[in-house]
């Protein structure tokens, strides 16, 4: 819901920070809807790949930390 009055901002910000994130449910729905999806994690680290492994151990997340790795990952997905 959009905030249209200034006095609602504080309450909505608190709600945003304290409300649960539905990461697992959202990713399960994504994998179910698009079973052939190939996620690519861009940037250093493998946080998203680790979280996705908890959702589906069958799903391989390509990780990239350089432009060269990104180009390789995109080429792999496109073929």
PDB file of C-alpha atoms in Angstrom:
ATOM      1  CA  UNK A   1       0.000   0.000   0.000  1.00  0.00           C
ATOM      2  CA  UNK A   2       1.256   3.437  -0.809  1.00  0.00           C
ATOM      3  CA  UNK A   3       1.666   6.146   1.796  1.00  0.00           C
ATOM      4  CA  UNK A   4      -0.199   9.293   0.865  1.00  0.00           C
ATOM      5  CA  UNK A   5       0.053  11.234   4.121  1.00  0.00           C
ATOM      6  CA  UNK A   6       3.165  12.244   6.031  1.00  0.00           C
ATOM      7  CA  UNK A   7       1.829  11.064   9.383  1.00  0.00           C
ATOM      8  CA  UNK A   8       1.644   7.491   8.027  1.00  0.00           C
ATOM      9  CA  UNK A   9       5.336   7.313   7.111  1.00  0.00           C
ATOM     10  CA  UNK A  10       6.704   6.390  10.553  1.00  0.00           C
ATOM     11  CA  UNK A  11       4.231   3.556  11.073  1.00  0.00           C
ATOM     12  CA  UNK A  12       4.819   2.135   7.596  1.00  0.00           C
ATOM     13  CA  UNK A  13       8.604   2.260   8.046  1.00  0.00           C
ATOM     14  CA  UNK A  14       8.351   0.402  11.354  1.00  0.00           C
ATOM     15  CA  UNK A  15       6.078  -2.173   9.708  1.00  0.00           C
ATOM     16  CA  UNK A  16       8.536  -2.588   6.827  1.00  0.00           C
ATOM     17  CA  UNK A  17      11.461  -3.229   9.163  1.00  0.00           C
ATOM     18  CA  UNK A  18       9.660  -5.597  11.544  1.00  0.00           C
ATOM     19  CA  UNK A  19       7.449  -7.547   9.149  1.00  0.00           C
ATOM     20  CA  UNK A  20       8.625 -11.036   8.200  1.00  0.00           C
ATOM     21  CA  UNK A  21      10.298 -11.564   4.867  1.00  0.00           C
ATOM     22  CA  UNK A  22       8.767 -14.326   2.793  1.00  0.00           C
ATOM     23  CA  UNK A  23      11.956 -15.260   0.984  1.00  0.00           C
ATOM     24  CA  UNK A  24      11.512 -19.032   1.160  1.00  0.00           C
ATOM     25  CA  UNK A  25       7.873 -18.981   0.037  1.00  0.00           C
ATOM     26  CA  UNK A  26       8.645 -16.553  -2.777  1.00  0.00           C
ATOM     27  CA  UNK A  27      11.591 -18.599  -4.077  1.00  0.00           C
ATOM     28  CA  UNK A  28       9.620 -21.863  -3.829  1.00  0.00           C
ATOM     29  CA  UNK A  29       6.862 -20.291  -5.932  1.00  0.00           C
ATOM     30  CA  UNK A  30       9.451 -19.014  -8.427  1.00  0.00           C
ATOM     31  CA  UNK A  31      11.027 -22.470  -8.793  1.00  0.00           C
ATOM     32  CA  UNK A  32       7.605 -24.121  -9.103  1.00  0.00           C
ATOM     33  CA  UNK A  33       6.402 -21.608 -11.688  1.00  0.00           C
ATOM     34  CA  UNK A  34       9.652 -21.602 -13.664  1.00  0.00           C
ATOM     35  CA  UNK A  35      11.250 -25.041 -13.142  1.00  0.00           C
ATOM     36  CA  UNK A  36      14.017 -24.344 -15.671  1.00  0.00           C
ATOM     37  CA  UNK A  37      15.023 -21.023 -14.135  1.00  0.00           C
ATOM     38  CA  UNK A  38      18.741 -20.270 -13.948  1.00  0.00           C
ATOM     39  CA  UNK A  39      19.487 -17.669 -11.273  1.00  0.00           C
ATOM     40  CA  UNK A  40      22.680 -15.626 -11.471  1.00  0.00           C
ATOM     41  CA  UNK A  41      24.067 -13.982  -8.332  1.00  0.00           C
ATOM     42  CA  UNK A  42      25.948 -10.823  -9.213  1.00  0.00           C
ATOM     43  CA  UNK A  43      28.589  -9.474  -6.844  1.00  0.00           C
ATOM     44  CA  UNK A  44      31.014 -10.806  -4.275  1.00  0.00           C
ATOM     45  CA  UNK A  45      30.012 -13.665  -2.026  1.00  0.00           C
ATOM     46  CA  UNK A  46      27.504 -16.461  -2.375  1.00  0.00           C
ATOM     47  CA  UNK A  47      24.703 -15.358  -0.055  1.00  0.00           C
ATOM     48  CA  UNK A  48      21.873 -15.810  -2.560  1.00  0.00           C
ATOM     49  CA  UNK A  49      23.289 -19.150  -3.722  1.00  0.00           C
ATOM     50  CA  UNK A  50      23.308 -20.365  -0.110  1.00  0.00           C
ATOM     51  CA  UNK A  51      19.754 -19.224   0.504  1.00  0.00           C
ATOM     52  CA  UNK A  52      18.551 -20.830  -2.719  1.00  0.00           C
ATOM     53  CA  UNK A  53      20.219 -24.130  -1.778  1.00  0.00           C
ATOM     54  CA  UNK A  54      17.934 -24.217   1.269  1.00  0.00           C
ATOM     55  CA  UNK A  55      14.913 -23.734  -1.009  1.00  0.00           C
ATOM     56  CA  UNK A  56      15.900 -26.285  -3.645  1.00  0.00           C
ATOM     57  CA  UNK A  57      19.024 -28.388  -3.617  1.00  0.00           C
ATOM     58  CA  UNK A  58      18.329 -29.210  -7.268  1.00  0.00           C
ATOM     59  CA  UNK A  59      18.784 -25.590  -8.340  1.00  0.00           C
ATOM     60  CA  UNK A  60      22.252 -24.389  -9.274  1.00  0.00           C
ATOM     61  CA  UNK A  61      22.867 -20.661  -8.830  1.00  0.00           C
ATOM     62  CA  UNK A  62      25.617 -19.225 -10.989  1.00  0.00           C
ATOM     63  CA  UNK A  63      27.747 -16.785  -9.017  1.00  0.00           C
ATOM     64  CA  UNK A  64      29.741 -13.934 -10.507  1.00  0.00           C
ATOM     65  CA  UNK A  65      32.178 -11.480  -9.014  1.00  0.00           C
ATOM     66  CA  UNK A  66      33.755 -10.031 -12.149  1.00  0.00           C
ATOM     67  CA  UNK A  67      32.522  -8.820 -15.511  1.00  0.00           C
ATOM     68  CA  UNK A  68      34.220 -11.808 -17.137  1.00  0.00           C
ATOM     69  CA  UNK A  69      32.401 -14.243 -14.838  1.00  0.00           C
ATOM     70  CA  UNK A  70      29.115 -12.462 -15.532  1.00  0.00           C
ATOM     71  CA  UNK A  71      29.660 -12.723 -19.281  1.00  0.00           C
ATOM     72  CA  UNK A  72      30.398 -16.444 -18.911  1.00  0.00           C
ATOM     73  CA  UNK A  73      27.311 -17.002 -16.742  1.00  0.00           C
ATOM     74  CA  UNK A  74      25.048 -15.160 -19.166  1.00  0.00           C
ATOM     75  CA  UNK A  75      26.480 -17.134 -22.093  1.00  0.00           C
ATOM     76  CA  UNK A  76      25.787 -20.374 -20.209  1.00  0.00           C
ATOM     77  CA  UNK A  77      22.177 -19.369 -19.539  1.00  0.00           C
ATOM     78  CA  UNK A  78      21.518 -18.213 -23.108  1.00  0.00           C
ATOM     79  CA  UNK A  79      22.697 -21.415 -24.798  1.00  0.00           C
TER      80      UNK A  79
END
